[in-house]
XYZ file of C-alpha atoms in Angstrom:
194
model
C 0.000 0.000 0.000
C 2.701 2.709 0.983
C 4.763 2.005 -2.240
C 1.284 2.087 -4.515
C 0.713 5.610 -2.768
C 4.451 7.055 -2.960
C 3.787 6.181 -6.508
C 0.830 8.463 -7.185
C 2.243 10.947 -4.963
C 5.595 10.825 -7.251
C 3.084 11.246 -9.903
C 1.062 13.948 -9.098
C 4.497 15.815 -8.090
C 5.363 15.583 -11.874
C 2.127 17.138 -13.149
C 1.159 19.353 -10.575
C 4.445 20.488 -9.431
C 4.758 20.848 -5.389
C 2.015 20.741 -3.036
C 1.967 24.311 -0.834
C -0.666 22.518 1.507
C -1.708 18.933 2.794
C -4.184 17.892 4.812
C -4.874 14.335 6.658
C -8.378 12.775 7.444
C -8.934 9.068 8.870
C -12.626 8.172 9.463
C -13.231 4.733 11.756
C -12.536 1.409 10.081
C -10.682 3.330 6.596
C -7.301 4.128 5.639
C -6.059 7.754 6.062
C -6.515 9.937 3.028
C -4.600 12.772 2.582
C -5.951 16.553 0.454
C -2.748 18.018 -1.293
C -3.093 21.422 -2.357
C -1.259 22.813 -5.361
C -1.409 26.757 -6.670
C -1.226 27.314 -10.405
C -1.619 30.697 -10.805
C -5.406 31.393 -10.312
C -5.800 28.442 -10.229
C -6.285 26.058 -6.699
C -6.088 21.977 -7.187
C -6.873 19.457 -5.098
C -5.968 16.125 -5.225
C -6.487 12.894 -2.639
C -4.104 10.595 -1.919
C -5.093 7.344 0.008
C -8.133 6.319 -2.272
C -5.723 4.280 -4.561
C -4.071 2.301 -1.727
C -6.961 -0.402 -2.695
C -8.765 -1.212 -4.879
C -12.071 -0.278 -5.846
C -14.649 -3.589 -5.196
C -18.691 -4.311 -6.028
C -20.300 -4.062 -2.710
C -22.532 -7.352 -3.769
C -19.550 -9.193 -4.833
C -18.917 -12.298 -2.733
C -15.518 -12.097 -2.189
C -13.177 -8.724 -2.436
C -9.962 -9.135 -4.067
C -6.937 -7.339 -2.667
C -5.270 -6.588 -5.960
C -7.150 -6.494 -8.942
C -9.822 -3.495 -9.752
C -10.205 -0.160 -10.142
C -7.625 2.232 -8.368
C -8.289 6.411 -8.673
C -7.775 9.716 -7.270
C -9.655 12.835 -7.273
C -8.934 16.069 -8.633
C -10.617 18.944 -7.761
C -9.345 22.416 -9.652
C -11.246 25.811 -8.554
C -10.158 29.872 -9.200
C -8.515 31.183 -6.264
C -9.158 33.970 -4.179
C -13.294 34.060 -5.334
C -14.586 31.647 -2.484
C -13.319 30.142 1.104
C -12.572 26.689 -1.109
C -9.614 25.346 1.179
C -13.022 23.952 3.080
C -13.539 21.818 0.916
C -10.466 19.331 2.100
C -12.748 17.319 4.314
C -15.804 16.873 1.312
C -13.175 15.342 -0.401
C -11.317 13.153 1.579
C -15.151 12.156 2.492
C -15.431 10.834 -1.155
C -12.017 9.647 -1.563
C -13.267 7.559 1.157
C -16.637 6.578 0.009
C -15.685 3.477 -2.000
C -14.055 1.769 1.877
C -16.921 2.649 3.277
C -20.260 2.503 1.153
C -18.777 0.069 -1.326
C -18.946 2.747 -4.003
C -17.131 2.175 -7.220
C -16.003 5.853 -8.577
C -16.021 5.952 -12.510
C -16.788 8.747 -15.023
C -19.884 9.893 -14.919
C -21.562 9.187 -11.620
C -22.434 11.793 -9.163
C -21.080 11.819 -5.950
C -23.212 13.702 -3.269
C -21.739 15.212 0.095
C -25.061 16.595 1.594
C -23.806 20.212 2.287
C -22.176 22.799 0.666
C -18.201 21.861 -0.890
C -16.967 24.739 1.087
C -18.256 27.952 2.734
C -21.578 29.406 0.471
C -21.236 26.869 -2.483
C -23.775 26.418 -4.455
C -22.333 23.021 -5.270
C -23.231 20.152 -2.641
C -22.525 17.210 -5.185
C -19.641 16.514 -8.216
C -19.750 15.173 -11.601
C -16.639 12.396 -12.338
C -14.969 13.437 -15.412
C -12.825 11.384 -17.672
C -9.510 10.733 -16.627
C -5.689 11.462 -18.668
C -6.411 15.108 -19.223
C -4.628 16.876 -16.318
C -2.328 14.161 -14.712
C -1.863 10.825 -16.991
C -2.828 7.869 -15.604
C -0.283 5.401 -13.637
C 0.315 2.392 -14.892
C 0.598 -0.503 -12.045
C 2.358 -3.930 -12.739
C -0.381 -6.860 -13.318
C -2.738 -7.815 -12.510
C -3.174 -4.522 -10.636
C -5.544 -2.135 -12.435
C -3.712 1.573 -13.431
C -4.549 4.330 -11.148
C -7.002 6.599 -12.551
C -6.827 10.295 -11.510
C -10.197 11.313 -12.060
C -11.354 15.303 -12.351
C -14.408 16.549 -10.356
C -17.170 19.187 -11.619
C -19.182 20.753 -9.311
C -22.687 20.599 -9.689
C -25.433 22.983 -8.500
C -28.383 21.421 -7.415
C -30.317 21.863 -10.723
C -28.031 20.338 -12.565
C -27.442 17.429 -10.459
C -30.845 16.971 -10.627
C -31.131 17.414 -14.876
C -28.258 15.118 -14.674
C -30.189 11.981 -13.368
C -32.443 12.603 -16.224
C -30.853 13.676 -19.099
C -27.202 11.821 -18.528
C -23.861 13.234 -17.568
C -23.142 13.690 -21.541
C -25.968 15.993 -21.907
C -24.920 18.152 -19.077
C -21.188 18.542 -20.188
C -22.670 19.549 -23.786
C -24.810 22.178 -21.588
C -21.678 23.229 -20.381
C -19.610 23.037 -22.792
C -22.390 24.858 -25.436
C -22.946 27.634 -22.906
C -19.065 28.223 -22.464
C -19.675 27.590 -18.771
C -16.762 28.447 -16.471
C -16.874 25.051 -14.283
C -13.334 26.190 -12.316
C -15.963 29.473 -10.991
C -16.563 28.369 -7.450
C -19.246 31.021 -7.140
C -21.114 30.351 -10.735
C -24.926 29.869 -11.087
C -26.615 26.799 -12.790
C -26.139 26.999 -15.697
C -29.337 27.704 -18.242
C -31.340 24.159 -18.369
C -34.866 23.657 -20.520
């Protein structure tokens, strides 16, 4: 487990440069996941470390195995200086740690819910799982382990988290995407649904 995490540390240290802030949160019966912070320009990341350390299972499987299935991180990237968004380090670690303890498997496109605002005045309570390989490649593990994934979040407002479940997570990011919404804004409205 440590050398599958200094791995994806190593390899978020090559894409993201240097963390200028970490954070550590253990919740009973989990590993420990850690928030690192990086600053690129206006822009504020976040990325987990922990959630890798095992793998991903189905929660109706009969038996877990220790090695092979999914592996990910999560990558959170916001403007900084607009909101209070250095709350948002225990939100995160809270879904980092959701697939230990609710069995969830994290893949592109679900929704993952936290209940209350990401940080301070938020209009986001829940994130959209992007695809993977844009901002920091994936890491390739020796078989049979699966790569680690390092997976983007999108805040959602309510609204849209709710069109979502309808419509698909496709449709939203066309929304997006067609209404040149800013999704790095941490104080931006829903954007304009039908």
């Amino acid at each position: 487990m440590g050398e599958i995490l200094a791995l994806v540390e190593a390899r978020l240290l090559t894409a993201l440069g240097e963390p200028d802030a970490r954070a550590a949160v253990t919740f009973l019966g989990t590993d420990r996941i850690e928030v690192l912070r990086f600053v690129d320009g206006d822009v504020v990341r976040y990325a987990t470390l922990g959630m890798s350390a095992q793998p991903m299972a189905d929660p109706t499987a009969a038996l877990v195995d220790p090695v092979k299935g999914p592996r990910a991180e999560l990558v959170l990237s916001v403007r900084a200086g607009l909101a209070d968004t250095d709350k948002v380090l225990r939100p995160l670690a809270v879904l980092a740690a959701s697939p230990q303890v609710e069995g969830v498997i994290v893949a592109p496109g679900a929704s993952l819910e936290v209940g209350e605002p990401l940080w301070p005045g938020a209009p986001f309570s829940s994130v959209l799982v992007a695809e993977p390989g844009g901002l920091v490649e994936d890491l390739e593990m020796d078989a049979p382990m699966e790569p680690v994934r390092f997976l983007p979040l999108l805040p959602m407002t309510h609204n849209e988290a709710a069109w979502k479940r309808v419509r698909g997570a496709q449709e939203l990011q066309e929304r997006w995407l067609s209404f040149g919404t800013d999704l790095r804004d941490p104080l931006r409205g829903s954007v304009a649904l039908d």
